[in-house]
XYZ file of C-alpha atoms in Angstrom:
570
model
C 68.006 -7.909 23.438
C 65.068 -9.721 21.977
C 61.328 -8.334 21.968
C 58.888 -10.900 24.142
C 55.438 -10.510 22.410
C 52.016 -12.402 23.858
C 49.428 -13.518 21.525
C 46.508 -15.949 21.806
C 48.116 -17.947 20.195
C 50.740 -19.297 23.307
C 48.202 -22.121 24.251
C 48.822 -23.888 20.782
C 52.608 -22.445 20.254
C 53.607 -24.087 23.729
C 52.090 -27.421 22.899
C 54.031 -27.397 19.556
C 57.013 -26.956 21.408
C 56.414 -30.020 23.897
C 55.942 -31.586 20.948
C 58.763 -30.899 19.413
C 61.475 -31.396 22.296
C 59.368 -34.998 22.950
C 60.559 -35.641 19.366
C 63.983 -34.917 19.953
C 64.198 -36.770 23.108
C 63.092 -40.108 21.356
C 65.195 -39.745 18.505
C 69.091 -39.253 20.771
C 68.064 -41.117 23.656
C 67.846 -41.069 27.241
C 71.148 -38.745 27.979
C 69.826 -37.707 31.149
C 66.980 -35.442 32.881
C 65.555 -32.875 30.176
C 65.499 -29.545 31.629
C 62.155 -28.076 31.696
C 60.941 -25.813 29.008
C 62.097 -22.321 28.864
C 58.612 -20.177 30.332
C 56.991 -18.452 26.721
C 57.007 -15.176 27.928
C 61.030 -14.939 28.295
C 62.377 -16.913 25.652
C 64.949 -19.420 25.245
C 68.461 -19.416 26.463
C 71.265 -19.580 23.622
C 74.564 -21.279 24.699
C 75.981 -17.655 24.194
C 74.330 -16.440 26.900
C 71.825 -14.768 24.400
C 67.947 -15.154 24.547
C 66.156 -17.257 21.906
C 62.965 -15.861 20.607
C 59.919 -17.757 20.389
C 60.159 -17.929 16.305
C 63.294 -20.196 16.672
C 61.821 -22.390 18.915
C 59.027 -22.704 16.616
C 61.032 -23.143 13.625
C 62.808 -26.323 15.568
C 59.979 -27.882 16.571
C 58.954 -27.655 13.129
C 61.687 -29.184 12.162
C 61.676 -32.049 14.366
C 59.718 -35.044 13.847
C 57.653 -37.399 15.734
C 56.395 -41.249 15.143
C 53.074 -42.746 14.740
C 52.141 -46.324 15.877
C 53.481 -47.892 13.152
C 56.987 -46.114 13.288
C 56.339 -43.551 10.152
C 57.792 -39.892 10.960
C 54.658 -37.585 11.379
C 55.975 -33.655 11.158
C 55.519 -31.515 14.052
C 53.060 -29.462 11.784
C 50.542 -32.027 11.495
C 50.597 -32.537 15.350
C 49.945 -29.089 15.775
C 46.722 -29.653 13.034
C 48.750 -27.042 10.655
C 48.737 -27.824 7.115
C 52.461 -27.447 5.309
C 51.963 -23.779 3.647
C 50.366 -22.067 7.546
C 53.155 -19.778 8.503
C 55.159 -20.454 11.306
C 54.361 -18.879 14.704
C 50.628 -18.116 14.048
C 48.273 -20.244 15.999
C 46.545 -22.983 14.291
C 42.699 -23.308 13.140
C 41.027 -26.468 13.984
C 39.308 -27.708 11.466
C 35.460 -27.540 12.900
C 33.186 -30.864 12.766
C 29.731 -29.925 10.858
C 27.135 -30.561 13.358
C 24.065 -32.899 12.823
C 20.763 -33.068 14.813
C 20.528 -31.300 18.149
C 23.162 -33.398 20.818
C 25.274 -34.689 18.499
C 28.269 -33.923 16.208
C 29.024 -35.277 13.155
C 26.807 -36.032 9.952
C 24.298 -37.635 12.463
C 23.767 -41.047 13.772
C 25.470 -44.188 12.217
C 23.622 -45.633 9.490
C 23.160 -49.310 9.572
C 24.655 -51.797 6.849
C 23.192 -52.664 3.844
C 21.574 -48.979 3.556
C 22.530 -47.251 0.331
C 24.331 -44.076 0.991
C 22.763 -40.811 0.546
C 23.668 -37.982 -2.286
C 25.064 -34.728 -0.620
C 23.177 -31.974 -0.974
C 24.299 -28.075 -0.981
C 23.543 -26.698 2.192
C 21.349 -23.937 0.535
C 19.004 -27.155 -0.695
C 16.899 -27.216 1.990
C 16.408 -23.086 2.260
C 16.869 -21.293 4.350
C 18.870 -21.664 7.946
C 18.025 -20.639 11.557
C 19.519 -20.709 14.739
C 19.744 -23.320 17.049
C 15.839 -24.291 18.292
C 14.242 -21.429 15.571
C 11.686 -22.502 13.094
C 12.004 -21.239 9.595
C 8.206 -20.173 8.212
C 8.138 -20.142 4.338
C 5.820 -17.131 3.909
C 3.295 -16.981 0.448
C 3.785 -14.317 -1.982
C 1.280 -11.870 -1.286
C 0.303 -12.163 -5.078
C -1.032 -15.703 -4.299
C -2.589 -15.211 -0.966
C -2.377 -17.685 2.432
C -4.327 -20.717 1.416
C -7.338 -20.745 4.563
C -9.726 -23.555 3.326
C -8.679 -26.102 0.817
C -10.528 -25.797 -1.817
C -11.750 -28.979 -4.095
C -10.956 -27.954 -7.406
C -12.215 -31.000 -9.060
C -15.828 -30.722 -7.691
C -15.940 -26.805 -8.513
C -14.685 -27.568 -12.088
C -17.557 -30.316 -12.312
C -20.018 -27.444 -11.272
C -18.734 -25.018 -14.186
C -18.935 -28.180 -16.992
C -22.576 -28.762 -15.373
C -23.120 -25.300 -16.291
C -21.846 -25.281 -19.437
C -23.749 -27.786 -20.278
C -26.697 -25.953 -20.140
C -25.553 -23.465 -22.977
C -25.725 -24.291 -26.371
C -22.767 -25.639 -27.989
C -21.564 -25.502 -24.563
C -20.754 -21.719 -25.107
C -21.521 -19.199 -22.522
C -22.331 -15.380 -23.710
C -21.438 -12.358 -21.419
C -25.584 -12.798 -20.559
C -24.813 -16.531 -19.258
C -21.872 -15.466 -17.475
C -24.073 -14.435 -14.334
C -24.819 -18.120 -14.044
C -21.440 -19.398 -14.564
C -19.696 -16.947 -11.866
C -22.457 -18.612 -9.246
C -20.870 -22.282 -10.300
C -17.360 -20.677 -9.473
C -18.306 -19.858 -5.962
C -17.421 -15.862 -7.031
C -20.017 -12.931 -6.467
C -22.507 -12.271 -9.652
C -20.561 -9.380 -10.477
C -17.244 -11.022 -11.297
C -18.802 -12.382 -14.885
C -17.275 -9.012 -16.372
C -13.679 -10.604 -15.106
C -14.649 -14.294 -15.490
C -15.396 -13.082 -18.860
C -12.546 -11.391 -20.355
C -9.988 -13.303 -18.680
C -11.457 -16.410 -20.512
C -11.181 -14.395 -23.989
C -14.630 -13.570 -24.250
C -13.746 -10.220 -25.893
C -12.398 -11.866 -29.215
C -15.092 -14.154 -30.306
C -18.083 -12.963 -28.412
C -18.400 -16.115 -26.427
C -16.594 -18.566 -23.707
C -15.885 -22.091 -24.877
C -15.832 -24.869 -21.921
C -12.348 -25.969 -22.514
C -10.751 -22.767 -22.505
C -12.868 -21.617 -19.492
C -11.811 -24.899 -17.565
C -8.248 -24.411 -18.496
C -8.474 -20.535 -17.369
C -10.014 -21.029 -13.847
C -8.265 -24.147 -12.932
C -4.900 -22.235 -13.436
C -6.548 -19.301 -11.539
C -7.481 -21.546 -8.457
C -4.515 -23.412 -8.295
C -2.024 -20.473 -7.650
C -4.381 -18.232 -6.234
C -5.677 -18.995 -2.556
C -8.224 -15.967 -1.592
C -10.724 -13.810 -3.530
C -8.356 -10.819 -3.490
C -5.694 -12.518 -5.224
C -8.579 -14.675 -7.460
C -9.678 -10.612 -8.602
C -6.406 -9.373 -9.223
C -5.150 -11.883 -11.329
C -8.929 -11.773 -13.680
C -8.264 -8.230 -14.499
C -4.487 -7.726 -14.027
C -2.840 -7.071 -17.779
C -0.405 -9.850 -18.749
C 2.714 -9.402 -17.746
C 1.899 -7.189 -14.986
C 1.548 -7.710 -11.069
C -0.638 -4.504 -10.487
C -4.135 -3.308 -11.317
C -4.072 0.158 -13.318
C -7.294 2.297 -13.862
C -7.387 0.436 -17.433
C -8.077 -2.407 -15.716
C -10.958 -1.473 -13.873
C -13.233 0.183 -17.317
C -14.466 -3.321 -18.299
C -15.284 -4.744 -14.706
C -17.503 -1.562 -14.214
C -19.104 -1.373 -17.594
C -20.082 -4.906 -17.379
C -20.468 -5.213 -13.524
C -22.785 -2.097 -12.822
C -26.115 -2.082 -14.888
C -26.648 1.868 -13.321
C -23.813 2.796 -16.183
C -26.629 2.848 -18.830
C -27.260 6.554 -18.866
C -30.338 7.340 -20.553
C -31.500 3.803 -20.596
C -28.765 3.045 -23.471
C -25.664 1.254 -23.089
C -22.698 3.465 -22.154
C -19.579 2.786 -24.161
C -15.825 4.041 -24.081
C -16.081 5.858 -27.111
C -19.623 7.045 -26.893
C -20.624 10.422 -24.425
C -24.007 10.932 -23.797
C -26.059 14.029 -22.894
C -29.817 14.835 -22.521
C -30.907 16.350 -25.969
C -31.891 19.417 -24.042
C -28.631 19.680 -22.698
C -26.679 19.370 -25.904
C -24.040 21.768 -26.507
C -20.718 22.237 -28.388
C -17.432 21.658 -26.739
C -14.431 23.597 -26.753
C -13.304 22.785 -30.528
C -16.947 23.405 -32.024
C -17.859 19.745 -32.575
C -21.306 19.008 -31.358
C -21.245 16.257 -28.667
C -23.831 13.251 -29.871
C -27.509 12.917 -27.875
C -28.334 9.205 -26.205
C -30.364 7.257 -28.319
C -34.029 6.171 -27.888
C -34.360 3.904 -25.110
C -33.682 0.466 -25.829
C -33.472 -2.599 -23.890
C -30.078 -2.956 -22.322
C -28.420 -5.936 -23.164
C -27.256 -6.298 -19.516
C -29.846 -6.978 -16.648
C -30.416 -3.413 -14.600
C -29.406 -3.406 -11.395
C -33.057 -3.431 -9.399
C -31.796 0.048 -7.400
C -31.027 1.708 -10.592
C -34.248 0.985 -12.577
C -35.032 5.429 -12.803
C -32.615 7.948 -12.675
C -31.824 11.030 -14.149
C -29.047 11.557 -16.802
C -26.088 13.793 -16.101
C -24.778 16.406 -18.181
C -22.245 15.820 -21.280
C -19.042 13.903 -21.015
C -15.646 13.799 -23.188
C -15.448 11.390 -26.084
C -13.712 8.119 -25.005
C -14.682 8.506 -21.104
C -17.940 8.148 -19.227
C -18.500 9.945 -16.272
C -20.287 7.117 -13.950
C -17.314 4.963 -14.774
C -14.596 7.170 -14.178
C -16.234 8.352 -11.245
C -16.305 5.018 -9.810
C -13.052 4.122 -10.603
C -11.636 7.269 -9.016
C -13.361 6.369 -5.953
C -11.627 2.796 -5.882
C -8.122 4.236 -6.020
C -8.943 6.837 -4.035
C -10.097 4.498 -0.979
C -7.952 1.078 -1.861
C -4.485 3.267 -3.161
C -2.901 3.601 0.010
C 0.836 4.309 -1.441
C -0.853 7.028 -3.973
C 1.119 4.818 -6.094
C -1.697 4.738 -8.825
C -1.162 0.960 -9.004
C -3.284 -1.048 -6.573
C -1.074 -4.235 -5.728
C -3.016 -7.520 -3.903
C -2.043 -6.830 -0.827
C -3.956 -3.253 -1.025
C -7.104 -4.686 -2.200
C -6.854 -7.224 0.741
C -7.134 -5.082 2.960
C -9.643 -2.618 1.483
C -13.354 -3.545 1.606
C -14.016 -3.215 -2.458
C -14.548 -6.912 -2.389
C -17.211 -7.503 0.185
C -18.962 -4.263 -1.485
C -19.157 -6.090 -4.662
C -20.311 -9.370 -2.959
C -22.951 -6.390 -1.373
C -24.247 -5.504 -5.135
C -26.573 -8.439 -5.466
C -28.219 -8.300 -2.389
C -28.547 -4.060 -1.816
C -31.801 -3.476 -3.746
C -30.858 0.370 -3.592
C -27.293 0.602 -5.010
C -27.114 4.273 -3.254
C -27.107 2.657 -0.249
C -23.016 1.573 -1.068
C -21.936 5.036 -0.730
C -18.305 3.732 -0.249
C -18.204 3.126 -4.082
C -20.846 2.723 -6.204
C -23.506 5.809 -5.232
C -25.178 6.875 -8.484
C -26.372 9.983 -6.161
C -22.539 10.803 -5.483
C -21.754 10.400 -8.911
C -24.448 13.135 -9.928
C -23.971 15.381 -6.992
C -19.506 14.989 -8.109
C -20.616 15.868 -11.773
C -22.617 18.523 -11.227
C -20.419 20.364 -9.039
C -17.927 20.062 -11.889
C -20.085 21.461 -14.257
C -21.230 24.048 -12.355
C -17.599 25.341 -12.460
C -16.173 24.413 -15.944
C -17.679 27.900 -17.323
C -16.613 27.021 -20.680
C -17.376 23.045 -20.924
C -13.918 22.172 -21.706
C -14.173 19.603 -19.145
C -11.102 20.978 -17.652
C -11.136 23.758 -14.722
C -8.205 26.572 -14.123
C -7.406 27.949 -11.040
C -9.917 30.774 -11.396
C -12.453 28.429 -11.858
C -11.730 25.936 -8.453
C -12.043 29.564 -6.366
C -15.527 29.956 -7.218
C -16.030 26.465 -5.179
C -18.392 26.760 -2.173
C -18.584 30.697 -2.768
C -14.626 31.222 -2.366
C -14.538 29.306 0.530
C -10.865 28.141 -0.057
C -8.250 30.364 0.087
C -6.115 31.050 -2.725
C -2.947 29.925 -1.382
C -4.303 26.033 -0.717
C -5.388 26.562 -4.597
C -2.431 27.476 -5.602
C -0.638 24.389 -4.044
C -3.319 22.258 -5.607
C -2.082 23.254 -9.333
C 1.595 22.986 -7.760
C 1.495 19.382 -8.524
C 1.488 18.186 -5.139
C -1.799 16.210 -5.185
C -2.220 15.133 -8.727
C -0.648 13.024 -11.425
C 0.609 14.195 -14.820
C 2.106 17.057 -15.665
C -0.451 18.570 -17.997
C -1.992 20.152 -14.374
C 1.558 22.111 -13.817
C 2.119 22.964 -17.405
C -1.382 23.987 -18.421
C -2.826 24.940 -15.374
C -5.642 22.909 -15.999
C -7.324 20.096 -13.883
C -9.354 17.010 -15.357
C -12.279 15.391 -13.678
C -10.740 12.945 -12.069
C -8.232 15.101 -9.966
C -11.481 16.896 -9.671
C -13.074 13.912 -8.192
C -10.256 13.916 -5.446
C -10.833 17.428 -4.461
C -14.042 16.835 -3.952
C -14.353 14.010 -1.695
C -11.181 14.955 0.481
C -12.772 18.752 0.960
C -16.153 17.231 1.847
C -14.740 14.773 4.664
C -11.219 15.873 6.092
C -11.239 12.900 8.527
C -10.309 9.809 6.121
C -6.829 8.975 6.215
C -6.345 9.711 2.274
C -8.227 13.107 2.747
C -5.618 13.740 5.713
C -2.523 12.476 3.607
C -3.859 15.003 0.712
C -4.364 18.341 2.364
C -0.856 17.408 4.648
C 0.731 17.456 1.160
C -0.824 20.626 0.186
C 0.175 22.442 3.162
C 3.811 20.981 3.369
C 5.546 23.191 1.322
C 9.284 21.779 1.643
C 8.274 18.195 1.682
C 10.395 17.329 4.619
C 7.246 15.164 5.912
C 6.210 17.594 8.677
C 3.985 21.029 9.201
C 6.499 23.686 10.506
C 5.580 27.032 12.413
C 6.217 28.764 9.593
C 3.956 26.805 7.048
C 0.960 27.387 9.561
C 1.755 30.698 9.635
C 2.097 31.146 6.023
C -1.533 29.884 5.611
C -3.151 31.447 8.349
C -2.011 34.814 7.096
C -4.716 34.844 4.501
C -7.367 33.591 6.811
C -6.698 36.395 9.036
C -6.973 38.795 6.323
C -10.176 37.223 5.184
C -11.661 37.448 8.551
C -10.943 41.146 8.979
C -12.379 42.108 5.957
C -15.530 40.435 6.566
C -15.602 42.740 9.822
C -14.585 39.399 12.110
C -12.097 39.584 14.891
C -9.177 37.185 13.928
C -6.978 35.714 16.482
C -3.449 36.301 16.432
C -1.288 33.809 15.510
C 0.362 32.849 18.462
C -2.888 32.334 19.894
C -4.164 30.315 17.093
C -0.825 28.157 17.000
C -1.715 27.188 21.105
C -5.074 26.010 20.422
C -4.017 23.837 17.049
C -0.919 22.452 19.248
C -3.535 21.580 21.982
C -5.863 20.025 19.717
C -3.153 17.723 17.562
C -0.688 17.443 20.971
C 2.005 16.593 18.343
C 4.900 13.996 19.878
C 7.601 16.431 18.564
C 7.694 20.122 19.909
C 7.459 22.455 17.420
C 6.551 20.449 13.811
C 3.200 18.265 13.426
C 3.616 15.225 11.608
C 1.329 13.233 9.551
C 0.667 10.498 12.064
C 0.127 13.586 14.684
C -3.064 14.102 12.336
C -4.362 10.823 11.622
C -3.980 9.934 15.640
C -6.335 13.173 16.146
C -9.579 12.769 15.796
C -10.346 16.472 14.916
C -8.082 16.719 11.596
C -11.119 18.440 9.903
C -10.769 21.433 12.466
C -7.416 21.594 12.075
C -7.472 22.133 7.936
C -10.305 24.193 7.939
C -8.638 26.591 10.573
C -5.734 27.472 8.212
C -7.639 27.277 4.380
C -11.650 26.952 4.080
C -13.182 30.491 6.012
C -16.589 29.424 5.526
C -16.088 25.848 7.116
C -13.566 27.663 9.679
C -16.977 29.473 10.698
C -18.740 27.037 11.221
C -16.978 25.338 13.454
C -16.580 28.443 15.616
C -20.184 29.042 15.727
C -20.661 25.767 16.839
C -18.289 25.860 19.354
C -20.174 28.830 20.787
C -23.109 27.153 20.643
C -22.196 24.750 22.851
C -20.586 27.011 25.231
C -23.998 29.263 25.547
C -25.573 25.784 26.441
C -23.275 24.759 28.610
C -23.805 28.678 30.537
C -27.268 28.854 29.933
C -29.660 25.732 30.153
C -32.855 27.136 29.809
C -32.018 28.991 26.792
C -31.578 26.928 23.288
C -32.418 28.042 19.624
C -30.893 30.530 17.130
C -32.157 33.700 15.496
C -31.271 35.102 11.656
C -29.079 37.560 13.066
C -27.086 35.058 15.030
C -27.038 33.940 18.813
C -30.168 35.390 20.470
C -31.732 34.282 23.581
C -34.783 32.504 23.142
C -38.151 31.555 25.439
C -37.240 28.998 28.116
C -37.858 25.377 27.534
C -41.099 24.765 28.920
C -41.312 22.789 32.315
C -43.186 19.459 32.015
């Protein structure tokens, strides 16, 4: 008894059997009525009463032949669309015709007579394929930028040539690069990157031919200010901006880098003569030279200033502070390398353009305020008791009268928010790391500061703050409140308040996105590790409740909340 099977190739197999029967009938001639082909599900019956399976019928059809219009024999396999090597009994695969334009098959419309044949191209030569009806858009590389308005390169080069013709021997020094930058259509303080990118640091001047060759290449490959600025500052062979790339730009672009009215260089540290001291190694720090005219024009907002304390050899406090603030705000990936996309999304280039328009540079508080630098460095100088320009955990614990808990201080020195292995090995915090700490401490609502403190509180690094981690930091806060004779809330009540404040999406854990969506992330963080600011928030809350309950009473006495005289009527 044969086993009868069904598959998807029954219809194809049936056509092959019919072709075989027709071929056999044509070769034998008419011999009476031909019985209909057997049912493919039952099999053919043999002369001995046995049923023949489909394999026998397929072999019989394959052995038989047919004739084409010219009388030549055509194998049955060819009729079924199979090749000689195709295993019998399996469904044949029809060759698919290549689609041309929509609505037509084949290779397109027929070409007229006399046209030269076109060379065949590989499918991938035309770029990526898309589904019918969809259009493939080729995106520009992020480093190049997307062209918005076409730049007339020849017109720009003509203006640059006319500007260089005013200089002796058509060579521009660093003092002349301001005019060249304006001829290029760039802000005034791009003069440093333009000068160094054209090779001016080698000879002290830039020739017109060398500058035009450099600037033409930049205009043709970079289509927006972010891409051009990155190309000018980036090191050869690199695609990212590191901190060292900003040093010449900051020094040459901003006149307020001249401490004591004399130029500050990377290998010279300046301190006031009255405050000169010896470092940890016993070497006396050099004092400032007598006031000399600066080779660079001073910014009008920085004509007068008070010099700061001593700085380490090989570094200057102002450019170091500015560079750290640039990376703090722009480098959103925390990689230590600024990409062109990050620069394009930030407001840094807009602040650079405002430098020549703003009379008081301290108004540009996001990156370039000298007052902010002076406050940051004075706080660092007060904590650095031995003045070795590094602070340890004991020094940092004295910040703001021991406001920050010791557990958070330990987390800062654990390497969660610092770069390099020196912090973990030697337990020392550099001035650059202190800039990040102080900015994050003063304003806990910015995205970078939220990420800073979230990393510190995330003990296991799983990307969420669990209830255990919150209780770990709140234990010390509760102990310190008890030592100050202030009744602390139980952790369960404090937790309910914080969950109502943050409103996390997932129950039992707080994510970084939850804190960023919450508009009071500063209150959340201060509750767990900053005792002074936590009490300030509580006092403000009590003050607001008092004003709501007793509208006629205002004011605070030195002893605390005391009723004052009612507001005068009229």
